[in-house]
XYZ file of N, CA and C in Angstrom:
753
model
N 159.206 104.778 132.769
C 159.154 103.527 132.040
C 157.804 103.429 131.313
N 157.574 102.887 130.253
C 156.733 102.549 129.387
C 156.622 101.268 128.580
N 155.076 101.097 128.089
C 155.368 100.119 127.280
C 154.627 100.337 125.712
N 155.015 99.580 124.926
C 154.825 99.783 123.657
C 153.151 100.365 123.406
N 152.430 99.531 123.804
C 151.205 99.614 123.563
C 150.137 100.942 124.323
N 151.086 101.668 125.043
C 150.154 102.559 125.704
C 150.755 103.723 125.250
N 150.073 104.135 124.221
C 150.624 105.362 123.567
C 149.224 106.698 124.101
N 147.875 106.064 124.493
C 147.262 107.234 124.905
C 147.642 107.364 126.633
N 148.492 106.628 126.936
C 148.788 106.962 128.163
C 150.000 108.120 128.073
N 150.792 107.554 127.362
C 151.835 108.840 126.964
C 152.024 110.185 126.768
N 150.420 110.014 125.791
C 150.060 111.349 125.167
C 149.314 111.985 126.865
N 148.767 111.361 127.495
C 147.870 112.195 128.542
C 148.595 112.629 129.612
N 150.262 112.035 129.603
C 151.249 112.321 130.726
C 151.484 113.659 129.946
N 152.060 113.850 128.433
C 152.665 114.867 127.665
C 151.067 116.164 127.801
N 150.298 115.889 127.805
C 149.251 116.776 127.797
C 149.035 117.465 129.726
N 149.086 116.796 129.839
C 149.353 117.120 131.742
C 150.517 117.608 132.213
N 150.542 116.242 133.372
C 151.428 116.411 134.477
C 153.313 116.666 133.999
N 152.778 116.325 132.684
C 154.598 116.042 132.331
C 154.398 117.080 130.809
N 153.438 118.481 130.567
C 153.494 119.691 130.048
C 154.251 120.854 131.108
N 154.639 120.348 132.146
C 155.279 121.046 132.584
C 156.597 121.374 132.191
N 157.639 120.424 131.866
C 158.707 120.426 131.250
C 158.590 121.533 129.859
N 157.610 122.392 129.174
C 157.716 123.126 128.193
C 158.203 124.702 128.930
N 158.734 124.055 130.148
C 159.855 125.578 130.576
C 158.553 126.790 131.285
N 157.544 126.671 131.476
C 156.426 127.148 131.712
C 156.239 127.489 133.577
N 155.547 128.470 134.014
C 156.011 128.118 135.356
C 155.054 127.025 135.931
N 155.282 126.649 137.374
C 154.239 125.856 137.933
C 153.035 126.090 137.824
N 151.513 125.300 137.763
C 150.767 125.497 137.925
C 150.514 126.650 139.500
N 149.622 127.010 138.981
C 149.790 128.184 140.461
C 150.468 129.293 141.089
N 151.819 129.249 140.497
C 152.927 129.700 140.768
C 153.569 130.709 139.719
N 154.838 131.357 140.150
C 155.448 132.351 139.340
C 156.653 131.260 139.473
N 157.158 130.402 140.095
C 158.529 129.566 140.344
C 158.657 128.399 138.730
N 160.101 128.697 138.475
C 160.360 127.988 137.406
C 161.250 127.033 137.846
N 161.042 126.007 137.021
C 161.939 124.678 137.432
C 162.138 123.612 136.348
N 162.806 123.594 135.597
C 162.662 123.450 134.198
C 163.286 121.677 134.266
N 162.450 120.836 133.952
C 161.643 119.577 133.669
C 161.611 119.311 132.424
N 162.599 118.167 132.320
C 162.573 117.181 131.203
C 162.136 115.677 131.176
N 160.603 115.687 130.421
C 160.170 113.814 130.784
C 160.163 113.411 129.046
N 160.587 112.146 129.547
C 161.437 110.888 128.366
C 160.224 110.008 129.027
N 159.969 108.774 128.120
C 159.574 107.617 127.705
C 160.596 106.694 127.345
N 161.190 105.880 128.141
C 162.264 104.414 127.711
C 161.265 103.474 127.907
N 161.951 102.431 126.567
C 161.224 100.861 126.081
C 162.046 100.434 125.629
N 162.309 99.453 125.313
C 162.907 98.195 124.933
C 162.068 97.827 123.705
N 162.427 97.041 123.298
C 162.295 96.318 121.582
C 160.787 95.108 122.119
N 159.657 95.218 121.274
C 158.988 94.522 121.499
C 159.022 93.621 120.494
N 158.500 92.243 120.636
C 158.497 90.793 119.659
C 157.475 91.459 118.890
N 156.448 92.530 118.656
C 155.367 92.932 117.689
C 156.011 93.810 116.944
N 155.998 93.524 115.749
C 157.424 94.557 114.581
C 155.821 95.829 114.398
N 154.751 95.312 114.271
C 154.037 96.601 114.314
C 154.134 97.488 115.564
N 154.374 97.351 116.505
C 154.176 97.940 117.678
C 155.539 98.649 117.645
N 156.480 98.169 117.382
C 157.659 99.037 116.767
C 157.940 99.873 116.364
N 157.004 99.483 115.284
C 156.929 100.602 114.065
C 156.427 101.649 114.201
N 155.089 101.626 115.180
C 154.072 102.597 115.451
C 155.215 103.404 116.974
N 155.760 102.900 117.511
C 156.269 103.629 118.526
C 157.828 104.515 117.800
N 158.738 103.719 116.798
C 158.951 104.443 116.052
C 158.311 105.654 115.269
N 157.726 105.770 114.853
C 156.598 107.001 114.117
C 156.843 107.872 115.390
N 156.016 107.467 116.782
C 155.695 108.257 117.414
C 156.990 109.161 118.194
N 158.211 108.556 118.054
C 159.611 109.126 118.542
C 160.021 109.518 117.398
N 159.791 109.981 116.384
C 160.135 110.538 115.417
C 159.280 111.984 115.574
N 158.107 111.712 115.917
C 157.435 112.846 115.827
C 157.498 113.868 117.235
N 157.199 112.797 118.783
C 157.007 113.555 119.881
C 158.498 113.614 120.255
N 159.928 113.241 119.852
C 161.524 113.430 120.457
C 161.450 113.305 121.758
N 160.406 112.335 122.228
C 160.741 111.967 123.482
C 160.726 110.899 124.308
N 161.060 109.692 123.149
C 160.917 108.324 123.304
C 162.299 108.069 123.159
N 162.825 106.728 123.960
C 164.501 106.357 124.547
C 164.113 104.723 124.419
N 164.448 104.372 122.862
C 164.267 102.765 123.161
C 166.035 102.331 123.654
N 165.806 101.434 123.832
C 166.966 100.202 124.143
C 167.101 98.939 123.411
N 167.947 98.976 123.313
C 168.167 97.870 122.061
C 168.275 96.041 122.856
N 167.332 95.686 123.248
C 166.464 94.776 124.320
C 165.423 94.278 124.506
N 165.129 92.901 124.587
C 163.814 93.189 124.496
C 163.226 93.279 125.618
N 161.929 94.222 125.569
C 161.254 94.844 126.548
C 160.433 93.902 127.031
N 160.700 93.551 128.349
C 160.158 92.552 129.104
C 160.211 92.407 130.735
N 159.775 92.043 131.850
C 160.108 92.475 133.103
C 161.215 91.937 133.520
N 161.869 90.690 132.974
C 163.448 90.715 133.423
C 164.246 91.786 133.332
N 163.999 92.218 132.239
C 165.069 93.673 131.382
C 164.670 94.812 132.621
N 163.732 94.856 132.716
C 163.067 96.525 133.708
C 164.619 97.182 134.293
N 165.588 95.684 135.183
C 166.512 97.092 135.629
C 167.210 97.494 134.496
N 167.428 96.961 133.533
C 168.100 97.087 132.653
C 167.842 98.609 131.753
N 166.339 98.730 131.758
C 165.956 99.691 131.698
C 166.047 101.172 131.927
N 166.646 100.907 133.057
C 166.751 101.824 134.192
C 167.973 102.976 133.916
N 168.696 101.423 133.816
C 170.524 101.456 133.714
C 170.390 102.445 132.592
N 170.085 102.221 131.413
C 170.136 102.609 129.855
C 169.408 103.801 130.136
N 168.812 103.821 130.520
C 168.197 105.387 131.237
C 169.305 106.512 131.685
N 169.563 105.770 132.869
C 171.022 106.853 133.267
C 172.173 106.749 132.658
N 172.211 105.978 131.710
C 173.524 106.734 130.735
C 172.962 107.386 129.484
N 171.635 107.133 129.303
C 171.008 108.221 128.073
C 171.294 109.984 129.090
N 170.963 109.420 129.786
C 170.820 111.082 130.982
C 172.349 111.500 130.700
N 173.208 110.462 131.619
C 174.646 110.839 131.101
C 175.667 111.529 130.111
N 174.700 110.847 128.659
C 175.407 111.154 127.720
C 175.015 112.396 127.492
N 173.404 112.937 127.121
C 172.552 114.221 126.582
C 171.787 114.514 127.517
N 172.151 114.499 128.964
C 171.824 115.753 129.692
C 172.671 115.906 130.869
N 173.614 116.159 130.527
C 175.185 116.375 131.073
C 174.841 117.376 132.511
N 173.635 118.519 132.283
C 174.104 119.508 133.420
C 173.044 119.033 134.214
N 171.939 118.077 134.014
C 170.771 117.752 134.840
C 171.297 117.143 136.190
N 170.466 117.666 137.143
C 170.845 117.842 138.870
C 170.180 116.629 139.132
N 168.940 116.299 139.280
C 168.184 115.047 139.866
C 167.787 114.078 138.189
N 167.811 113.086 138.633
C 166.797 112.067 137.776
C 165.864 111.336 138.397
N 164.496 111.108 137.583
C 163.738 110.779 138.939
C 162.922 109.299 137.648
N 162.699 108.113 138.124
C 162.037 107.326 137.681
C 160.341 107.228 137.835
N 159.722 107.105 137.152
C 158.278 107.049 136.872
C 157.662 106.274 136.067
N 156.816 105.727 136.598
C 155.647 104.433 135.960
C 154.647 104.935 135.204
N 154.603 104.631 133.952
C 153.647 105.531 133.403
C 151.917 105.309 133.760
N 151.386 104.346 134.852
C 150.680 104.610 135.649
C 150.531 105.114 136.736
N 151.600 105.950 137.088
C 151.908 107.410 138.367
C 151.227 108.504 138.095
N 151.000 109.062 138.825
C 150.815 110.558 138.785
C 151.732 111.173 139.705
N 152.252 112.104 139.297
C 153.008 113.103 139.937
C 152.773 114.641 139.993
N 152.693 114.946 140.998
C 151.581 116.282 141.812
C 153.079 117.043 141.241
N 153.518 117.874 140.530
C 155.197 118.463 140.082
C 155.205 119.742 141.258
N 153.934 120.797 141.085
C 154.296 121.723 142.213
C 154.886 121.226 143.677
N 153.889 120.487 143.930
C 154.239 119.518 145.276
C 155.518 119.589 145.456
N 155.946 118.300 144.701
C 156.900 117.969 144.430
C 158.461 118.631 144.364
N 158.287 119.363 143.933
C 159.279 120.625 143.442
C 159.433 121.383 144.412
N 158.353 121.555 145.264
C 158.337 122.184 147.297
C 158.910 121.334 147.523
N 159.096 120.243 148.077
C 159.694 118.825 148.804
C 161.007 119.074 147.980
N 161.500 119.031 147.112
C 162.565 119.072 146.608
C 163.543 120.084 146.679
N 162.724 121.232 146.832
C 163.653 122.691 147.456
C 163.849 122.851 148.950
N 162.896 122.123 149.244
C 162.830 122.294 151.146
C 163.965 121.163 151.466
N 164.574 120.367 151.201
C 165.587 119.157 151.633
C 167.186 119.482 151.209
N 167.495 119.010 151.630
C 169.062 118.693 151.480
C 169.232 117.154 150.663
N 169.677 116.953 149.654
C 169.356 115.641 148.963
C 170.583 114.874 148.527
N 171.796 115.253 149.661
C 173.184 114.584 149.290
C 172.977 113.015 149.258
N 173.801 112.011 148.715
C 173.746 111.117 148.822
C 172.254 110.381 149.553
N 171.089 110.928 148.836
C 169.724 110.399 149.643
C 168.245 109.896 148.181
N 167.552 109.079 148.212
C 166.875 108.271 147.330
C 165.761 108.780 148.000
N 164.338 109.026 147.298
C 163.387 109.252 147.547
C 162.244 108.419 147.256
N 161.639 108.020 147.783
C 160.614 107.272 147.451
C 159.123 106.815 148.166
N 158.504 106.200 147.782
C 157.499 104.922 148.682
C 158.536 103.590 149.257
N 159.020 103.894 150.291
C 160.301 103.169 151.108
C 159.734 101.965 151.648
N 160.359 100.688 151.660
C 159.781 99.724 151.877
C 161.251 99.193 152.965
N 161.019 98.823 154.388
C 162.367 98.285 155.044
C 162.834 97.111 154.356
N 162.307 96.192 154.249
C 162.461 94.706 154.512
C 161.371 93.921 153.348
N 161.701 93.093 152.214
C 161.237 92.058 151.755
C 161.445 91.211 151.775
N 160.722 90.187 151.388
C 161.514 88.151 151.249
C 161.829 88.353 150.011
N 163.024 87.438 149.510
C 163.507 87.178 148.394
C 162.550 85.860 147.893
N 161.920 86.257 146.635
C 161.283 84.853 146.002
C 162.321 84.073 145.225
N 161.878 82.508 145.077
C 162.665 81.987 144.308
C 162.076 81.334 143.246
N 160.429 81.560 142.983
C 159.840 81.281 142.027
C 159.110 82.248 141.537
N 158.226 82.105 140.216
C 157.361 82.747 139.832
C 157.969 84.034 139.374
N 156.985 84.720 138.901
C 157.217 86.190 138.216
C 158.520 87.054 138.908
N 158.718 86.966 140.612
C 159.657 87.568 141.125
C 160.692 87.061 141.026
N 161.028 86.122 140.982
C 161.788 84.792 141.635
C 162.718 85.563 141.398
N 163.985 85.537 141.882
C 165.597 85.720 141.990
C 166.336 84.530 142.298
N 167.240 83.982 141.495
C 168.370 83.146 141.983
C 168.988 83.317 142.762
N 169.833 82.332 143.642
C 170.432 82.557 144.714
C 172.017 83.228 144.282
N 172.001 83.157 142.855
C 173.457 83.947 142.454
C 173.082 84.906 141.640
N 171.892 85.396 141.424
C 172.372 86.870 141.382
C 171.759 87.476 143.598
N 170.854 86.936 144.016
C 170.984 87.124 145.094
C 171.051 86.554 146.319
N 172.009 85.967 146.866
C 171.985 84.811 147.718
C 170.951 85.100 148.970
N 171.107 85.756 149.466
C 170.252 86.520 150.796
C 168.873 86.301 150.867
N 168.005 85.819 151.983
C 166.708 85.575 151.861
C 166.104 86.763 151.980
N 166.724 87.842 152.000
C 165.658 89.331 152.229
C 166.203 90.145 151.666
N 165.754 91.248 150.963
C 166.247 92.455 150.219
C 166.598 93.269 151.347
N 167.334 94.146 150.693
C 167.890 95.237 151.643
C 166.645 96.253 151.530
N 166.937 97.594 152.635
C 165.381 98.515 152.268
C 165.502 99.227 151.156
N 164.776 99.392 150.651
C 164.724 100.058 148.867
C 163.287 100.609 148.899
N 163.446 101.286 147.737
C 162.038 101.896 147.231
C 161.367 101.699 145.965
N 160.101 101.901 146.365
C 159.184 100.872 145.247
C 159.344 101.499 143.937
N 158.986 100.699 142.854
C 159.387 101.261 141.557
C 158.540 101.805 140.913
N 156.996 102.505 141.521
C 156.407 103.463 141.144
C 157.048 104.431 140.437
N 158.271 105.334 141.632
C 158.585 106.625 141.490
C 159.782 106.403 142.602
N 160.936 106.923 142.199
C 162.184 106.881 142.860
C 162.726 107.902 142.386
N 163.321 108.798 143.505
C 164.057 110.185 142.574
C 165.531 110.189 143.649
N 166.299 110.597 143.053
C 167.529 110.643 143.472
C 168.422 112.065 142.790
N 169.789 112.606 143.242
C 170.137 113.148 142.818
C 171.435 112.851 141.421
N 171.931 113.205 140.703
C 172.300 112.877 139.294
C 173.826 111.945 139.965
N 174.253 112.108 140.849
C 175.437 111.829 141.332
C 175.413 110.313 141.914
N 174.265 110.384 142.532
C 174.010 109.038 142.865
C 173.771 108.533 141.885
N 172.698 108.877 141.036
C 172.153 107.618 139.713
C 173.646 107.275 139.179
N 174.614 108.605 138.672
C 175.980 107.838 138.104
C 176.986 107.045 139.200
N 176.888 106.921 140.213
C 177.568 106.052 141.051
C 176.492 104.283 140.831
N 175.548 104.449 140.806
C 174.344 103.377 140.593
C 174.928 102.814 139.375
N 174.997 103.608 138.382
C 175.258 103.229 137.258
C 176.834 102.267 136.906
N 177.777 102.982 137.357
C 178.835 102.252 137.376
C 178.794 100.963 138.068
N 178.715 100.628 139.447
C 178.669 99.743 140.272
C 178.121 98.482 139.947
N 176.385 98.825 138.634
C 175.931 97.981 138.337
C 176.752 96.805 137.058
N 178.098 97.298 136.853
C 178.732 96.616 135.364
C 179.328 96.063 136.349
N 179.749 95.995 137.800
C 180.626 95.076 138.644
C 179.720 94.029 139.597
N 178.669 93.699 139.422
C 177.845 93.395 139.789
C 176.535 92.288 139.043
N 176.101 91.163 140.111
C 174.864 90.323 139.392
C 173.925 91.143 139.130
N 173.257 90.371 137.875
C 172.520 91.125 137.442
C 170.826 90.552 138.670
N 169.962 91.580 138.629
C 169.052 91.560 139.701
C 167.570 91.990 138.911
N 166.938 91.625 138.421
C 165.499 91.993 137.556
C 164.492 92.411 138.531
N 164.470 92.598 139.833
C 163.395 93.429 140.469
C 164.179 94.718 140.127
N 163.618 95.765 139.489
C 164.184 97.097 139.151
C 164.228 97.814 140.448
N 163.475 98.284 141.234
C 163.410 99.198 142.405
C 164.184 98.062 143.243
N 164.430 97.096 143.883
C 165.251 96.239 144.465
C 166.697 96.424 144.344
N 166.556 96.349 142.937
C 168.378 96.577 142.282
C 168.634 97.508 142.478
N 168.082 98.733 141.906
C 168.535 99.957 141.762
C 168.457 100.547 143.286
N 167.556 100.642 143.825
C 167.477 101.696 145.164
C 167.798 100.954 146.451
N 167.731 99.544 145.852
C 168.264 98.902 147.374
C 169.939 97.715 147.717
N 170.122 97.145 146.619
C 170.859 96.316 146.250
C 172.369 97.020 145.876
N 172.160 98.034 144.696
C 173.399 99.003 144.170
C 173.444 99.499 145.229
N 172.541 100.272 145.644
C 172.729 102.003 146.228
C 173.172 101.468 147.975
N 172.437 100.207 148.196
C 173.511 99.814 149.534
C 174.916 99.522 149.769
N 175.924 99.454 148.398
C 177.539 98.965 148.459
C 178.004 100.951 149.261
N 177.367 102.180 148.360
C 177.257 103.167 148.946
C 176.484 103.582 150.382
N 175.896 103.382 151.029
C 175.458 103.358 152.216
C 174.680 104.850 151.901
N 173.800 104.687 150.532
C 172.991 106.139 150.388
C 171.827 105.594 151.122
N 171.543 107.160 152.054
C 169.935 107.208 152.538
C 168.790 106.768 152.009
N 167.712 106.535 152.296
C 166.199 106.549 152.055
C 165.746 107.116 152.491
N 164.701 108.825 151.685
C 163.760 109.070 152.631
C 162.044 108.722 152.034
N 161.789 108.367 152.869
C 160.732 107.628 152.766
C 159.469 108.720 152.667
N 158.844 108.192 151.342
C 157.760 109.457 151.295
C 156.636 109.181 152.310
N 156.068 110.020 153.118
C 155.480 109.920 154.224
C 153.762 109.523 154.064
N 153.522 108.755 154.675
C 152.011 108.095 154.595
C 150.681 108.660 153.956
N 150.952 110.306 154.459
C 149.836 111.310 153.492
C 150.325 111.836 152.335
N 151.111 111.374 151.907
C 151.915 111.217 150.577
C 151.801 110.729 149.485
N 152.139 109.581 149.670
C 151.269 108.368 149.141
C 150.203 107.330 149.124
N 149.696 106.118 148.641
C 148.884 105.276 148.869
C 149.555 104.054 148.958
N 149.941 103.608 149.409
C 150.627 101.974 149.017
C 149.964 100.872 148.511
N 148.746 101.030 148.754
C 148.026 99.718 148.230
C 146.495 100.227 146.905
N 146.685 101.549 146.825
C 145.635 101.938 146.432
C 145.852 103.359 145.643
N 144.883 103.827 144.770
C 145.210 105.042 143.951
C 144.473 106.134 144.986
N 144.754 107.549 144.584
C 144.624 108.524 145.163
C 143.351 109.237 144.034
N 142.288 109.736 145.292
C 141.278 110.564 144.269
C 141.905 111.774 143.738
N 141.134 112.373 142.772
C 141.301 113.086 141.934
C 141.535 114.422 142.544
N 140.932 114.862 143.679
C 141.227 115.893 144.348
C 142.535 115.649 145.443
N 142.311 114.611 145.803
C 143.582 114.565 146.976
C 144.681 114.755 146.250
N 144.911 114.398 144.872
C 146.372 114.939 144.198
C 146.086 116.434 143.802
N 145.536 116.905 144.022
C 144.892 118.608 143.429
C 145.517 119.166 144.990
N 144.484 119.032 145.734
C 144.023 120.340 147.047
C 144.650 118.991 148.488
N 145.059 117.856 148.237
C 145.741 117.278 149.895
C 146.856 117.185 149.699
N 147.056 116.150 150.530
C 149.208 116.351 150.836
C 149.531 115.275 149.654
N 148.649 114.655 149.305
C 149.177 113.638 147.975
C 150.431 114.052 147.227
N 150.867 113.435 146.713
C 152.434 113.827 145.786
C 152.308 112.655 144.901
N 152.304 111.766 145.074
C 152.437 110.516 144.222
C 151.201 109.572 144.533
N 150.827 109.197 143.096
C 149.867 108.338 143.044
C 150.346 107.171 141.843
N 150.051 105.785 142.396
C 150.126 105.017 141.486
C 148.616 104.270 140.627
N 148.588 103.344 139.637
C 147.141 103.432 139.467
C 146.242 104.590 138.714
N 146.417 105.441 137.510
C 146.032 106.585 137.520
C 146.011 106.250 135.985
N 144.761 105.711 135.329
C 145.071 105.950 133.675
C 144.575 107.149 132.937
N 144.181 107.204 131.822
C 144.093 108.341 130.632
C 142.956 109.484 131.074
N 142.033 108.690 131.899
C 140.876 109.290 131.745
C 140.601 110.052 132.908
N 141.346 109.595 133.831
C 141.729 110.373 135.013
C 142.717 111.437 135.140
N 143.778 111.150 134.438
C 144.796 111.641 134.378
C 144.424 113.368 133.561
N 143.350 113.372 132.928
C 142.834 114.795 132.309
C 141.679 115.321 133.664
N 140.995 114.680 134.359
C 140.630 114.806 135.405
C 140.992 115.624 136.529
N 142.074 114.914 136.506
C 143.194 115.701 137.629
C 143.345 117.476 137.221
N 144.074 116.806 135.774
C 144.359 118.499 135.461
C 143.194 118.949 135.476
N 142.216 118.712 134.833
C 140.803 120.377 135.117
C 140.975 120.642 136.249
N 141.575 120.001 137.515
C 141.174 120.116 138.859
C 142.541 121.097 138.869
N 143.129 120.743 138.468
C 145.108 121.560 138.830
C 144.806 122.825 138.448
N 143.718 123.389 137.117
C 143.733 124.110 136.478
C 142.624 125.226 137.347
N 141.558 124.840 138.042
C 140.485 124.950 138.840
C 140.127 124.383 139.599
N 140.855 124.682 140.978
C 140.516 123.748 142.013
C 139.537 124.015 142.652
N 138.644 125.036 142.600
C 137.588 125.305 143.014
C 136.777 124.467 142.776
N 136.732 123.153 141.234
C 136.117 121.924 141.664
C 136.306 120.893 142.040
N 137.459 120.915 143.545
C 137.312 120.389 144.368
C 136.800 120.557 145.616
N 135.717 121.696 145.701
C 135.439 122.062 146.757
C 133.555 121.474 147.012
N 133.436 120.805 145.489
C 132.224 120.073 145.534
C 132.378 118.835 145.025
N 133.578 118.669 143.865
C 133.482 117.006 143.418
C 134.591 116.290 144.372
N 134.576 114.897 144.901
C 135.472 114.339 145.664
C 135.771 113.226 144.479
């Protein structure tokens, strides 16, 4: 997910962590695993900001607007329009995985964890059991799109990866269904519970939940996902991906 205005964030995902997708092997590695990352947005009220993100999907072919406007009610909506862009033009793709364009994602890591599992009917994430349902403010939910005072367990909307089978079961279910604007709520906990799909919960040295991950712990520790991570870091990281030997003096 993205938003209009952060186009050097875009460019520093496409220059990094998400140059992997140019079919190239892993950093480190001889193993290929061939990675496709998109940018989806919605229609912003700034016709310049439009325009300029137009230009830029004309030029980088890897921007997915929605004809919506882009706003945090819309987010699941987002989502949705996501997995039927996947649906339509990338027919043979196995997993789809959601990402905040303030994430970082460790891909070698990643791509280990993903070959080492069995991933039938199972959601991956920063797993959360149990929330309160708000009924005001920025979260708020109605009691008809969700009557229930607590969400079901879901995963946070950092980074959620699933396999392609589930997202199209997600996808259908959601046209029979209230609509729900916490995106990771709807999607990984709300849909994906009428199916009784798993959660596995990315494990504590994994992630950060309340906090970003240094620059080496996504290099040389068990890190995999980091949220919190802008432009200037995000090239950081890579010198480190590229030479981790300076992590053996910078922390």
């Amino acid at each position: 997910m993205s938003l209009h205005h952060m186009t050097p964030q875009r460019q520093a995902i496409r220059d990094k962590w998400g140059s992997i997708f140019e079919l190239e092997p892993l950093p480190g590695s001889s193993e290929y695993f061939p990675i496709e990352v998109f940018f989806v947005l919605g229609v912003s009220k700034n016709k310049t900001l439009n325009a300029a993100v137009a230009m830029e999907a004309e030029v980088k072919k890897d921007i997915i607007v929605a004809e919506f406007d882009d706003s945090y009610f819309n987010l699941t909506r987002k989502v949705l329009m996501a997995f039927k862009w996947v649906k339509e033009f990338c027919p043979t793709a196995k997993y789809v995985m959601k990402v905040d364009e303030d994430t970082y994602l460790n891909i070698p890591k990643f791509v280990a964890l993903i070959q080492s599992l069995e991933w039938n009917n199972t959601l991956f994430g920063p797993y959360f059991f149990v929330d309160p349902v708000l009924r005001t403010g920025k979260y708020a939910i109605s009691k008809t799109a969700f009557p229930a005072p607590k969400f079901p367990p879901h995963i946070k909307g950092n980074a959620y990866f699933m396999p392609i089978d589930v997202a199209m079961k997600i996808l259908i279910v959601s046209e029979h269904m209230p609509y729900v604007s916490m995106e990771d709520v709807a999607i990984t906990g709300v849909l994906a519970k009428i199916f009784n799909f798993r959660h596995f919960g990315s494990a504590k040295d994994q992630y950060y939940i309340h906090k970003a991950a240094s620059t080496c712990e996504l290099v040389t520790g068990s890190i995999i996902i980091s949220q919190q991570i802008f432009v200037d870091t995000f090239y950081k990281i890579w010198d480190r991906v590229k030479n981790n030997s300076m992590c053996k003096t910078v922390k």
